[in-house]
mmCIF file with all atom_site columns, C-alpha atoms and ligand atoms in Angstrom:
data_model
loop_
_atom_site.group_PDB
_atom_site.id
_atom_site.type_symbol
_atom_site.label_atom_id
_atom_site.label_alt_id
_atom_site.label_comp_id
_atom_site.label_asym_id
_atom_site.label_entity_id
_atom_site.label_seq_id
_atom_site.pdbx_PDB_ins_code
_atom_site.Cartn_x
_atom_site.Cartn_y
_atom_site.Cartn_z
_atom_site.occupancy
_atom_site.B_iso_or_equiv
_atom_site.pdbx_formal_charge
_atom_site.auth_seq_id
_atom_site.auth_comp_id
_atom_site.auth_asym_id
_atom_site.auth_atom_id
_atom_site.pdbx_PDB_model_num
ATOM   1   C CA  . UNK O 1 1   ? 0.392  31.365 16.560  1.00 90.00 ? 1   UNK O CA  1
ATOM   2   C CA  . UNK O 1 2   ? 3.911  31.102 15.960  1.00 96.00 ? 2   UNK O CA  1
ATOM   3   C CA  . UNK O 1 3   ? 4.713  29.979 12.535  1.00 98.00 ? 3   UNK O CA  1
ATOM   4   C CA  . UNK O 1 4   ? 8.052  27.628 12.178  1.00 98.00 ? 4   UNK O CA  1
ATOM   5   C CA  . UNK O 1 5   ? 9.260  26.523 8.517   1.00 98.00 ? 5   UNK O CA  1
ATOM   6   C CA  . UNK O 1 6   ? 11.192 23.219 8.663   1.00 98.00 ? 6   UNK O CA  1
ATOM   7   C CA  . UNK O 1 7   ? 13.523 22.130 6.094   1.00 98.00 ? 7   UNK O CA  1
ATOM   8   C CA  . UNK O 1 8   ? 15.013 18.554 6.115   1.00 97.00 ? 8   UNK O CA  1
ATOM   9   C CA  . UNK O 1 9   ? 17.484 17.173 3.783   1.00 95.00 ? 9   UNK O CA  1
ATOM   10  C CA  . UNK O 1 10  ? 21.171 15.769 3.621   1.00 94.00 ? 10  UNK O CA  1
ATOM   11  C CA  . UNK O 1 11  ? 22.596 19.037 2.684   1.00 96.00 ? 11  UNK O CA  1
ATOM   12  C CA  . UNK O 1 12  ? 25.805 17.434 1.448   1.00 96.00 ? 12  UNK O CA  1
ATOM   13  C CA  . UNK O 1 13  ? 26.747 20.464 0.976   1.00 97.00 ? 13  UNK O CA  1
ATOM   14  C CA  . UNK O 1 14  ? 24.008 23.041 1.289   1.00 98.00 ? 14  UNK O CA  1
ATOM   15  C CA  . UNK O 1 15  ? 23.964 24.945 -2.180  1.00 98.00 ? 15  UNK O CA  1
ATOM   16  C CA  . UNK O 1 16  ? 22.282 28.106 -4.004  1.00 98.00 ? 16  UNK O CA  1
ATOM   17  C CA  . UNK O 1 17  ? 19.568 25.835 -4.790  1.00 98.00 ? 17  UNK O CA  1
ATOM   18  C CA  . UNK O 1 18  ? 18.112 25.326 -1.276  1.00 98.00 ? 18  UNK O CA  1
ATOM   19  C CA  . UNK O 1 19  ? 19.063 28.819 -0.549  1.00 98.00 ? 19  UNK O CA  1
ATOM   20  C CA  . UNK O 1 20  ? 17.125 30.160 -3.221  1.00 98.00 ? 20  UNK O CA  1
ATOM   21  C CA  . UNK O 1 21  ? 14.203 27.994 -2.354  1.00 97.00 ? 21  UNK O CA  1
ATOM   22  C CA  . UNK O 1 22  ? 14.236 29.056 1.371   1.00 98.00 ? 22  UNK O CA  1
ATOM   23  C CA  . UNK O 1 23  ? 14.556 32.818 0.455   1.00 97.00 ? 23  UNK O CA  1
ATOM   24  C CA  . UNK O 1 24  ? 11.490 32.669 -1.720  1.00 98.00 ? 24  UNK O CA  1
ATOM   25  C CA  . UNK O 1 25  ? 9.474  30.583 0.443   1.00 98.00 ? 25  UNK O CA  1
ATOM   26  C CA  . UNK O 1 26  ? 10.429 32.664 3.654   1.00 98.00 ? 26  UNK O CA  1
ATOM   27  C CA  . UNK O 1 27  ? 9.445  35.755 1.631   1.00 97.00 ? 27  UNK O CA  1
ATOM   28  C CA  . UNK O 1 28  ? 5.979  33.985 0.621   1.00 98.00 ? 28  UNK O CA  1
ATOM   29  C CA  . UNK O 1 29  ? 5.509  32.691 4.211   1.00 98.00 ? 29  UNK O CA  1
ATOM   30  C CA  . UNK O 1 30  ? 6.945  35.087 6.553   1.00 98.00 ? 30  UNK O CA  1
ATOM   31  C CA  . UNK O 1 31  ? 8.220  31.989 9.018   1.00 98.00 ? 31  UNK O CA  1
ATOM   32  C CA  . UNK O 1 32  ? 8.879  33.452 12.661  1.00 98.00 ? 32  UNK O CA  1
ATOM   33  C CA  . UNK O 1 33  ? 11.420 30.669 12.763  1.00 98.00 ? 33  UNK O CA  1
ATOM   34  C CA  . UNK O 1 34  ? 12.886 28.662 10.234  1.00 98.00 ? 34  UNK O CA  1
ATOM   35  C CA  . UNK O 1 35  ? 14.924 25.355 10.878  1.00 98.00 ? 35  UNK O CA  1
ATOM   36  C CA  . UNK O 1 36  ? 17.239 23.251 8.867   1.00 98.00 ? 36  UNK O CA  1
ATOM   37  C CA  . UNK O 1 37  ? 17.439 19.923 10.119  1.00 98.00 ? 37  UNK O CA  1
ATOM   38  C CA  . UNK O 1 38  ? 20.061 17.709 8.435   1.00 96.00 ? 38  UNK O CA  1
ATOM   39  C CA  . UNK O 1 39  ? 19.854 14.002 8.050   1.00 94.00 ? 39  UNK O CA  1
ATOM   40  C CA  . UNK O 1 40  ? 21.886 11.682 8.976   1.00 89.00 ? 40  UNK O CA  1
ATOM   41  C CA  . UNK O 1 41  ? 23.873 9.516  6.435   1.00 79.00 ? 41  UNK O CA  1
ATOM   42  C CA  . UNK O 1 42  ? 24.525 6.041  6.206   1.00 70.00 ? 42  UNK O CA  1
ATOM   43  C CA  . UNK O 1 43  ? 28.137 5.066  6.600   1.00 66.00 ? 43  UNK O CA  1
ATOM   44  C CA  . UNK O 1 44  ? 28.232 2.790  3.525   1.00 65.00 ? 44  UNK O CA  1
ATOM   45  C CA  . UNK O 1 45  ? 28.045 5.740  1.346   1.00 63.00 ? 45  UNK O CA  1
ATOM   46  C CA  . UNK O 1 46  ? 31.414 6.231  -0.807  1.00 55.00 ? 46  UNK O CA  1
ATOM   47  C CA  . UNK O 1 47  ? 33.858 7.792  1.195   1.00 59.00 ? 47  UNK O CA  1
ATOM   48  C CA  . UNK O 1 48  ? 34.817 10.812 -1.261  1.00 59.00 ? 48  UNK O CA  1
ATOM   49  C CA  . UNK O 1 49  ? 30.917 11.544 -0.911  1.00 74.00 ? 49  UNK O CA  1
ATOM   50  C CA  . UNK O 1 50  ? 30.755 11.594 2.797   1.00 77.00 ? 50  UNK O CA  1
ATOM   51  C CA  . UNK O 1 51  ? 30.793 14.897 4.553   1.00 86.00 ? 51  UNK O CA  1
ATOM   52  C CA  . UNK O 1 52  ? 30.313 14.216 8.694   1.00 90.00 ? 52  UNK O CA  1
ATOM   53  C CA  . UNK O 1 53  ? 27.243 15.488 10.408  1.00 92.00 ? 53  UNK O CA  1
ATOM   54  C CA  . UNK O 1 54  ? 29.317 18.015 12.237  1.00 94.00 ? 54  UNK O CA  1
ATOM   55  C CA  . UNK O 1 55  ? 30.728 19.372 8.527   1.00 96.00 ? 55  UNK O CA  1
ATOM   56  C CA  . UNK O 1 56  ? 27.226 19.567 7.270   1.00 96.00 ? 56  UNK O CA  1
ATOM   57  C CA  . UNK O 1 57  ? 26.075 21.326 10.349  1.00 97.00 ? 57  UNK O CA  1
ATOM   58  C CA  . UNK O 1 58  ? 28.799 24.083 10.183  1.00 98.00 ? 58  UNK O CA  1
ATOM   59  C CA  . UNK O 1 59  ? 27.993 24.592 6.417   1.00 98.00 ? 59  UNK O CA  1
ATOM   60  C CA  . UNK O 1 60  ? 24.602 24.968 7.232   1.00 98.00 ? 60  UNK O CA  1
ATOM   61  C CA  . UNK O 1 61  ? 25.309 27.665 9.793   1.00 98.00 ? 61  UNK O CA  1
ATOM   62  C CA  . UNK O 1 62  ? 27.795 29.280 7.518   1.00 98.00 ? 62  UNK O CA  1
ATOM   63  C CA  . UNK O 1 63  ? 25.036 29.460 4.926   1.00 98.00 ? 63  UNK O CA  1
ATOM   64  C CA  . UNK O 1 64  ? 22.551 30.718 7.149   1.00 98.00 ? 64  UNK O CA  1
ATOM   65  C CA  . UNK O 1 65  ? 24.344 33.808 8.671   1.00 97.00 ? 65  UNK O CA  1
ATOM   66  C CA  . UNK O 1 66  ? 22.397 36.583 6.889   1.00 95.00 ? 66  UNK O CA  1
ATOM   67  C CA  . UNK O 1 67  ? 18.999 34.956 7.647   1.00 96.00 ? 67  UNK O CA  1
ATOM   68  C CA  . UNK O 1 68  ? 18.013 36.386 11.138  1.00 96.00 ? 68  UNK O CA  1
ATOM   69  C CA  . UNK O 1 69  ? 15.204 33.786 11.481  1.00 97.00 ? 69  UNK O CA  1
ATOM   70  C CA  . UNK O 1 70  ? 17.111 30.907 10.631  1.00 98.00 ? 70  UNK O CA  1
ATOM   71  C CA  . UNK O 1 71  ? 18.641 28.286 12.549  1.00 98.00 ? 71  UNK O CA  1
ATOM   72  C CA  . UNK O 1 72  ? 20.108 24.642 12.524  1.00 98.00 ? 72  UNK O CA  1
ATOM   73  C CA  . UNK O 1 73  ? 18.778 21.750 14.353  1.00 97.00 ? 73  UNK O CA  1
ATOM   74  C CA  . UNK O 1 74  ? 20.662 18.378 14.981  1.00 96.00 ? 74  UNK O CA  1
ATOM   75  C CA  . UNK O 1 75  ? 18.022 16.231 16.348  1.00 94.00 ? 75  UNK O CA  1
ATOM   76  C CA  . UNK O 1 76  ? 18.332 13.873 13.522  1.00 95.00 ? 76  UNK O CA  1
ATOM   77  C CA  . UNK O 1 77  ? 22.252 13.549 13.558  1.00 92.00 ? 77  UNK O CA  1
ATOM   78  C CA  . UNK O 1 78  ? 21.868 12.375 17.165  1.00 84.00 ? 78  UNK O CA  1
ATOM   79  C CA  . UNK O 1 79  ? 20.589 8.966  15.948  1.00 84.00 ? 79  UNK O CA  1
ATOM   80  C CA  . UNK O 1 80  ? 22.826 6.258  14.991  1.00 80.00 ? 80  UNK O CA  1
ATOM   81  C CA  . UNK O 1 81  ? 20.386 5.203  12.349  1.00 81.00 ? 81  UNK O CA  1
ATOM   82  C CA  . UNK O 1 82  ? 17.868 6.977  9.577   1.00 84.00 ? 82  UNK O CA  1
ATOM   83  C CA  . UNK O 1 83  ? 15.220 9.166  11.155  1.00 89.00 ? 83  UNK O CA  1
ATOM   84  C CA  . UNK O 1 84  ? 11.720 9.357  9.956   1.00 95.00 ? 84  UNK O CA  1
ATOM   85  C CA  . UNK O 1 85  ? 10.028 12.647 9.255   1.00 96.00 ? 85  UNK O CA  1
ATOM   86  C CA  . UNK O 1 86  ? 7.108  11.349 11.593  1.00 97.00 ? 86  UNK O CA  1
ATOM   87  C CA  . UNK O 1 87  ? 9.694  10.792 14.354  1.00 96.00 ? 87  UNK O CA  1
ATOM   88  C CA  . UNK O 1 88  ? 11.205 13.946 13.849  1.00 97.00 ? 88  UNK O CA  1
ATOM   89  C CA  . UNK O 1 89  ? 7.945  15.902 14.079  1.00 98.00 ? 89  UNK O CA  1
ATOM   90  C CA  . UNK O 1 90  ? 6.763  14.246 17.234  1.00 98.00 ? 90  UNK O CA  1
ATOM   91  C CA  . UNK O 1 91  ? 10.013 15.275 18.807  1.00 97.00 ? 91  UNK O CA  1
ATOM   92  C CA  . UNK O 1 92  ? 9.695  18.847 17.539  1.00 98.00 ? 92  UNK O CA  1
ATOM   93  C CA  . UNK O 1 93  ? 6.095  18.779 18.754  1.00 97.00 ? 93  UNK O CA  1
ATOM   94  C CA  . UNK O 1 94  ? 7.197  18.383 22.300  1.00 97.00 ? 94  UNK O CA  1
ATOM   95  C CA  . UNK O 1 95  ? 9.753  21.226 22.229  1.00 97.00 ? 95  UNK O CA  1
ATOM   96  C CA  . UNK O 1 96  ? 7.350  23.695 20.324  1.00 97.00 ? 96  UNK O CA  1
ATOM   97  C CA  . UNK O 1 97  ? 3.815  22.377 21.751  1.00 96.00 ? 97  UNK O CA  1
ATOM   98  C CA  . UNK O 1 98  ? 1.657  25.203 20.292  1.00 96.00 ? 98  UNK O CA  1
ATOM   99  C CA  . UNK O 1 99  ? 3.473  26.293 17.086  1.00 98.00 ? 99  UNK O CA  1
ATOM   100 C CA  . UNK O 1 100 ? 2.334  25.848 13.499  1.00 98.00 ? 100 UNK O CA  1
ATOM   101 C CA  . UNK O 1 101 ? 4.881  23.565 11.453  1.00 98.00 ? 101 UNK O CA  1
ATOM   102 C CA  . UNK O 1 102 ? 5.217  24.150 7.610   1.00 98.00 ? 102 UNK O CA  1
ATOM   103 C CA  . UNK O 1 103 ? 7.641  21.265 6.345   1.00 98.00 ? 103 UNK O CA  1
ATOM   104 C CA  . UNK O 1 104 ? 9.280  22.817 3.181   1.00 98.00 ? 104 UNK O CA  1
ATOM   105 C CA  . UNK O 1 105 ? 9.945  20.130 0.269   1.00 98.00 ? 105 UNK O CA  1
ATOM   106 C CA  . UNK O 1 106 ? 11.141 20.370 -3.139  1.00 96.00 ? 106 UNK O CA  1
ATOM   107 C CA  . UNK O 1 107 ? 9.829  18.436 -6.204  1.00 96.00 ? 107 UNK O CA  1
ATOM   108 C CA  . UNK O 1 108 ? 11.307 15.209 -5.924  1.00 95.00 ? 108 UNK O CA  1
ATOM   109 C CA  . UNK O 1 109 ? 10.071 15.152 -2.257  1.00 96.00 ? 109 UNK O CA  1
ATOM   110 C CA  . UNK O 1 110 ? 6.408  15.894 -2.904  1.00 98.00 ? 110 UNK O CA  1
ATOM   111 C CA  . UNK O 1 111 ? 6.224  13.523 -5.965  1.00 97.00 ? 111 UNK O CA  1
ATOM   112 C CA  . UNK O 1 112 ? 7.382  10.786 -3.458  1.00 97.00 ? 112 UNK O CA  1
ATOM   113 C CA  . UNK O 1 113 ? 5.390  11.751 -0.417  1.00 98.00 ? 113 UNK O CA  1
ATOM   114 C CA  . UNK O 1 114 ? 3.067  9.240  -0.350  1.00 97.00 ? 114 UNK O CA  1
ATOM   115 C CA  . UNK O 1 115 ? 6.053  6.481  -0.032  1.00 97.00 ? 115 UNK O CA  1
ATOM   116 C CA  . UNK O 1 116 ? 7.122  8.323  3.288   1.00 96.00 ? 116 UNK O CA  1
ATOM   117 C CA  . UNK O 1 117 ? 6.320  6.220  6.649   1.00 96.00 ? 117 UNK O CA  1
ATOM   118 C CA  . UNK O 1 118 ? 3.047  7.264  7.681   1.00 98.00 ? 118 UNK O CA  1
ATOM   119 C CA  . UNK O 1 119 ? 2.635  10.222 5.565   1.00 98.00 ? 119 UNK O CA  1
ATOM   120 C CA  . UNK O 1 120 ? -1.049 10.744 6.290   1.00 98.00 ? 120 UNK O CA  1
ATOM   121 C CA  . UNK O 1 121 ? -0.150 10.999 10.088  1.00 98.00 ? 121 UNK O CA  1
ATOM   122 C CA  . UNK O 1 122 ? 2.834  13.446 8.852   1.00 98.00 ? 122 UNK O CA  1
ATOM   123 C CA  . UNK O 1 123 ? 0.332  15.821 7.296   1.00 98.00 ? 123 UNK O CA  1
ATOM   124 C CA  . UNK O 1 124 ? -1.737 15.847 10.623  1.00 98.00 ? 124 UNK O CA  1
ATOM   125 C CA  . UNK O 1 125 ? 1.320  17.209 12.424  1.00 98.00 ? 125 UNK O CA  1
ATOM   126 C CA  . UNK O 1 126 ? 2.687  19.721 9.548   1.00 98.00 ? 126 UNK O CA  1
ATOM   127 C CA  . UNK O 1 127 ? 1.799  21.687 6.626   1.00 98.00 ? 127 UNK O CA  1
ATOM   128 C CA  . UNK O 1 128 ? 3.636  20.610 3.435   1.00 98.00 ? 128 UNK O CA  1
ATOM   129 C CA  . UNK O 1 129 ? 4.964  23.658 1.660   1.00 98.00 ? 129 UNK O CA  1
ATOM   130 C CA  . UNK O 1 130 ? 6.133  22.431 -1.917  1.00 98.00 ? 130 UNK O CA  1
ATOM   131 C CA  . UNK O 1 131 ? 8.036  24.097 -4.599  1.00 97.00 ? 131 UNK O CA  1
ATOM   132 C CA  . UNK O 1 132 ? 9.520  23.256 -8.225  1.00 96.00 ? 132 UNK O CA  1
ATOM   133 C CA  . UNK O 1 133 ? 13.322 22.489 -8.489  1.00 96.00 ? 133 UNK O CA  1
ATOM   134 C CA  . UNK O 1 134 ? 13.043 22.993 -12.379 1.00 96.00 ? 134 UNK O CA  1
ATOM   135 C CA  . UNK O 1 135 ? 11.137 24.916 -14.980 1.00 95.00 ? 135 UNK O CA  1
ATOM   136 C CA  . UNK O 1 136 ? 7.541  23.751 -15.447 1.00 95.00 ? 136 UNK O CA  1
ATOM   137 C CA  . UNK O 1 137 ? 7.039  21.632 -12.606 1.00 96.00 ? 137 UNK O CA  1
ATOM   138 C CA  . UNK O 1 138 ? 4.325  23.598 -10.787 1.00 96.00 ? 138 UNK O CA  1
ATOM   139 C CA  . UNK O 1 139 ? 1.409  22.214 -12.520 1.00 96.00 ? 139 UNK O CA  1
ATOM   140 C CA  . UNK O 1 140 ? 2.410  18.519 -11.573 1.00 97.00 ? 140 UNK O CA  1
ATOM   141 C CA  . UNK O 1 141 ? 2.819  19.595 -8.104  1.00 98.00 ? 141 UNK O CA  1
ATOM   142 C CA  . UNK O 1 142 ? -0.259 21.281 -7.764  1.00 98.00 ? 142 UNK O CA  1
ATOM   143 C CA  . UNK O 1 143 ? -1.808 17.981 -9.300  1.00 98.00 ? 143 UNK O CA  1
ATOM   144 C CA  . UNK O 1 144 ? -0.006 15.675 -6.625  1.00 98.00 ? 144 UNK O CA  1
ATOM   145 C CA  . UNK O 1 145 ? -1.038 18.104 -3.792  1.00 98.00 ? 145 UNK O CA  1
ATOM   146 C CA  . UNK O 1 146 ? -4.876 17.880 -4.900  1.00 98.00 ? 146 UNK O CA  1
ATOM   147 C CA  . UNK O 1 147 ? -4.466 14.229 -5.030  1.00 98.00 ? 147 UNK O CA  1
ATOM   148 C CA  . UNK O 1 148 ? -2.787 13.598 -1.614  1.00 98.00 ? 148 UNK O CA  1
ATOM   149 C CA  . UNK O 1 149 ? -4.505 16.650 0.598   1.00 98.00 ? 149 UNK O CA  1
ATOM   150 C CA  . UNK O 1 150 ? -5.275 19.975 -0.875  1.00 96.00 ? 150 UNK O CA  1
ATOM   151 C CA  . UNK O 1 151 ? -5.948 21.614 2.835   1.00 98.00 ? 151 UNK O CA  1
ATOM   152 C CA  . UNK O 1 152 ? -2.467 20.661 4.248   1.00 98.00 ? 152 UNK O CA  1
ATOM   153 C CA  . UNK O 1 153 ? -0.251 20.559 1.196   1.00 98.00 ? 153 UNK O CA  1
ATOM   154 C CA  . UNK O 1 154 ? 0.765  24.571 0.086   1.00 98.00 ? 154 UNK O CA  1
ATOM   155 C CA  . UNK O 1 155 ? 2.042  24.418 -3.511  1.00 98.00 ? 155 UNK O CA  1
ATOM   156 C CA  . UNK O 1 156 ? 4.409  27.848 -4.124  1.00 98.00 ? 156 UNK O CA  1
ATOM   157 C CA  . UNK O 1 157 ? 4.924  29.071 -7.740  1.00 96.00 ? 157 UNK O CA  1
ATOM   158 C CA  . UNK O 1 158 ? 8.514  30.249 -7.207  1.00 95.00 ? 158 UNK O CA  1
ATOM   159 C CA  . UNK O 1 159 ? 11.516 30.640 -9.436  1.00 97.00 ? 159 UNK O CA  1
ATOM   160 C CA  . UNK O 1 160 ? 13.764 27.624 -9.527  1.00 97.00 ? 160 UNK O CA  1
ATOM   161 C CA  . UNK O 1 161 ? 17.270 27.203 -9.494  1.00 97.00 ? 161 UNK O CA  1
ATOM   162 C CA  . UNK O 1 162 ? 18.010 23.710 -10.879 1.00 97.00 ? 162 UNK O CA  1
ATOM   163 C CA  . UNK O 1 163 ? 21.038 22.292 -8.936  1.00 97.00 ? 163 UNK O CA  1
ATOM   164 C CA  . UNK O 1 164 ? 21.700 19.383 -6.847  1.00 97.00 ? 164 UNK O CA  1
ATOM   165 C CA  . UNK O 1 165 ? 24.322 18.632 -4.004  1.00 97.00 ? 165 UNK O CA  1
ATOM   166 C CA  . UNK O 1 166 ? 25.594 15.448 -6.565  1.00 95.00 ? 166 UNK O CA  1
ATOM   167 C CA  . UNK O 1 167 ? 26.551 18.081 -8.882  1.00 97.00 ? 167 UNK O CA  1
ATOM   168 C CA  . UNK O 1 168 ? 28.404 19.944 -6.628  1.00 97.00 ? 168 UNK O CA  1
ATOM   169 C CA  . UNK O 1 169 ? 30.348 17.040 -5.164  1.00 95.00 ? 169 UNK O CA  1
ATOM   170 C CA  . UNK O 1 170 ? 31.129 15.907 -8.774  1.00 96.00 ? 170 UNK O CA  1
ATOM   171 C CA  . UNK O 1 171 ? 32.412 19.145 -9.538  1.00 97.00 ? 171 UNK O CA  1
ATOM   172 C CA  . UNK O 1 172 ? 34.563 19.601 -6.669  1.00 97.00 ? 172 UNK O CA  1
ATOM   173 C CA  . UNK O 1 173 ? 36.332 16.384 -7.358  1.00 94.00 ? 173 UNK O CA  1
ATOM   174 C CA  . UNK O 1 174 ? 36.928 17.197 -11.008 1.00 96.00 ? 174 UNK O CA  1
ATOM   175 C CA  . UNK O 1 175 ? 38.417 20.546 -9.637  1.00 96.00 ? 175 UNK O CA  1
ATOM   176 C CA  . UNK O 1 176 ? 35.722 22.619 -11.596 1.00 98.00 ? 176 UNK O CA  1
ATOM   177 C CA  . UNK O 1 177 ? 34.636 26.168 -10.548 1.00 97.00 ? 177 UNK O CA  1
ATOM   178 C CA  . UNK O 1 178 ? 31.734 25.829 -8.249  1.00 98.00 ? 178 UNK O CA  1
ATOM   179 C CA  . UNK O 1 179 ? 31.813 29.565 -6.857  1.00 98.00 ? 179 UNK O CA  1
ATOM   180 C CA  . UNK O 1 180 ? 28.237 30.452 -8.375  1.00 97.00 ? 180 UNK O CA  1
ATOM   181 C CA  . UNK O 1 181 ? 26.427 27.504 -6.986  1.00 98.00 ? 181 UNK O CA  1
ATOM   182 C CA  . UNK O 1 182 ? 27.607 27.854 -3.011  1.00 97.00 ? 182 UNK O CA  1
ATOM   183 C CA  . UNK O 1 183 ? 27.945 30.710 -0.585  1.00 98.00 ? 183 UNK O CA  1
ATOM   184 C CA  . UNK O 1 184 ? 31.432 31.689 -0.462  1.00 98.00 ? 184 UNK O CA  1
ATOM   185 C CA  . UNK O 1 185 ? 31.875 30.950 3.193   1.00 98.00 ? 185 UNK O CA  1
ATOM   186 C CA  . UNK O 1 186 ? 30.780 27.343 2.531   1.00 98.00 ? 186 UNK O CA  1
ATOM   187 C CA  . UNK O 1 187 ? 33.055 26.899 -0.333  1.00 98.00 ? 187 UNK O CA  1
ATOM   188 C CA  . UNK O 1 188 ? 35.801 28.147 1.795   1.00 98.00 ? 188 UNK O CA  1
ATOM   189 C CA  . UNK O 1 189 ? 34.874 25.744 4.312   1.00 98.00 ? 189 UNK O CA  1
ATOM   190 C CA  . UNK O 1 190 ? 34.880 22.933 1.615   1.00 97.00 ? 190 UNK O CA  1
ATOM   191 C CA  . UNK O 1 191 ? 38.580 23.826 0.565   1.00 97.00 ? 191 UNK O CA  1
ATOM   192 C CA  . UNK O 1 192 ? 39.681 24.136 4.024   1.00 97.00 ? 192 UNK O CA  1
ATOM   193 C CA  . UNK O 1 193 ? 38.723 20.634 5.063   1.00 96.00 ? 193 UNK O CA  1
ATOM   194 C CA  . UNK O 1 194 ? 39.314 19.084 1.633   1.00 95.00 ? 194 UNK O CA  1
ATOM   195 C CA  . UNK O 1 195 ? 35.825 17.700 1.554   1.00 95.00 ? 195 UNK O CA  1
ATOM   196 C CA  . UNK O 1 196 ? 34.584 15.789 -1.535  1.00 94.00 ? 196 UNK O CA  1
ATOM   197 C CA  . UNK O 1 197 ? 37.875 15.282 -3.039  1.00 89.00 ? 197 UNK O CA  1
HETATM 198 P P1  . LIG J 2 .   ? 21.771 15.119 -3.385  1.00 96.49 ? 1   LIG J P1  1
HETATM 199 O O1  . LIG J 2 .   ? 21.931 15.548 -4.904  1.00 96.49 ? 1   LIG J O1  1
HETATM 200 O O2  . LIG J 2 .   ? 22.913 14.586 -2.602  1.00 96.49 ? 1   LIG J O2  1
HETATM 201 O O3  . LIG J 2 .   ? 20.618 13.850 -3.502  1.00 96.49 ? 1   LIG J O3  1
HETATM 202 P P2  . LIG J 2 .   ? 19.982 17.328 -3.350  1.00 96.49 ? 1   LIG J P2  1
HETATM 203 O O4  . LIG J 2 .   ? 20.606 18.505 -4.176  1.00 96.49 ? 1   LIG J O4  1
HETATM 204 O O5  . LIG J 2 .   ? 18.731 16.732 -3.883  1.00 96.49 ? 1   LIG J O5  1
HETATM 205 O O6  . LIG J 2 .   ? 21.038 16.356 -2.754  1.00 96.49 ? 1   LIG J O6  1
HETATM 206 P P3  . LIG J 2 .   ? 18.830 17.354 -0.356  1.00 96.49 ? 1   LIG J P3  1
HETATM 207 O O7  . LIG J 2 .   ? 19.753 17.890 0.805   1.00 96.49 ? 1   LIG J O7  1
HETATM 208 O O8  . LIG J 2 .   ? 18.587 15.606 -0.692  1.00 96.49 ? 1   LIG J O8  1
HETATM 209 O O9  . LIG J 2 .   ? 19.519 17.889 -1.363  1.00 96.49 ? 1   LIG J O9  1
HETATM 210 O O10 . LIG J 2 .   ? 17.452 18.124 -0.805  1.00 96.49 ? 1   LIG J O10 1
HETATM 211 C C1  . LIG J 2 .   ? 17.005 18.693 0.706   1.00 96.49 ? 1   LIG J C1  1
HETATM 212 C C2  . LIG J 2 .   ? 15.593 19.199 0.206   1.00 96.49 ? 1   LIG J C2  1
HETATM 213 O O11 . LIG J 2 .   ? 15.896 20.481 -0.681  1.00 96.49 ? 1   LIG J O11 1
HETATM 214 C C3  . LIG J 2 .   ? 14.603 18.367 -0.577  1.00 96.49 ? 1   LIG J C3  1
HETATM 215 O O12 . LIG J 2 .   ? 13.593 18.860 -0.116  1.00 96.49 ? 1   LIG J O12 1
HETATM 216 C C4  . LIG J 2 .   ? 14.854 18.946 -2.089  1.00 96.49 ? 1   LIG J C4  1
HETATM 217 O O13 . LIG J 2 .   ? 13.627 18.689 -2.866  1.00 96.49 ? 1   LIG J O13 1
HETATM 218 C C5  . LIG J 2 .   ? 14.993 20.328 -1.887  1.00 96.49 ? 1   LIG J C5  1
HETATM 219 N N1  . LIG J 2 .   ? 16.129 20.821 -3.035  1.00 96.49 ? 1   LIG J N1  1
HETATM 220 C C6  . LIG J 2 .   ? 17.157 20.368 -3.243  1.00 96.49 ? 1   LIG J C6  1
HETATM 221 N N2  . LIG J 2 .   ? 17.899 21.221 -4.314  1.00 96.49 ? 1   LIG J N2  1
HETATM 222 C C7  . LIG J 2 .   ? 16.812 21.930 -4.790  1.00 96.49 ? 1   LIG J C7  1
HETATM 223 C C8  . LIG J 2 .   ? 16.731 22.923 -5.955  1.00 96.49 ? 1   LIG J C8  1
HETATM 224 N N3  . LIG J 2 .   ? 17.844 23.098 -6.594  1.00 96.49 ? 1   LIG J N3  1
HETATM 225 N N4  . LIG J 2 .   ? 15.821 23.457 -5.910  1.00 96.49 ? 1   LIG J N4  1
HETATM 226 C C9  . LIG J 2 .   ? 14.838 23.317 -5.213  1.00 96.49 ? 1   LIG J C9  1
HETATM 227 N N5  . LIG J 2 .   ? 14.580 22.527 -3.900  1.00 96.49 ? 1   LIG J N5  1
HETATM 228 C C10 . LIG J 2 .   ? 15.910 21.795 -3.839  1.00 96.49 ? 1   LIG J C10 1
#
């Protein structure tokens, strides 16, 4: 059976925290395909914080150029409003009728997973693969997975790279150096397009 890893987020922008997670999850899970799925951002967000869907998609493409199994998936960007994961999974199931799905999440996402729309249905359509964003989160993740569904939630003990897109946007705005926090091509794109200033 084909194994497909799915990684959703706003990716505003993608950063080395995301990529560190992806590389370690991929090393462990050996997915045949890995799809990055940027979500729609509502237009009421502050203008300086907003990169368009196309810009976020392009930065994702640049970031995964050296990961042959990875690709970008724009299905949530076509929707005018918020996409729920359950609906995205149903669409993906039509495109890949027989694959096993593994939805990758960081700590914040697993800890609030039981607030997601139809989370029990989500777990019928996909496994969840959870990993920490910071040191010392592994036990909490395990405990949450046990509580929600230990058969469908896989917790990996990865080496964390604590970082958020919010920090990147703040640093770019302040003119600080972010060259260690993003792939060089993504940084070049942000500069060329004047994003987050
Ligand atoms: P923002 O600061 O704009 O809220 P973010 O950095 O949290 O953004 P998202 O695009 O919202 O990034 O996150 C997408 C997914 O990546 C989520 O599952 C999140 O938990 C995970 N993630 C984000 N940053 C990291 C990190 N440094 N390490 C591991 N996982 C991460």
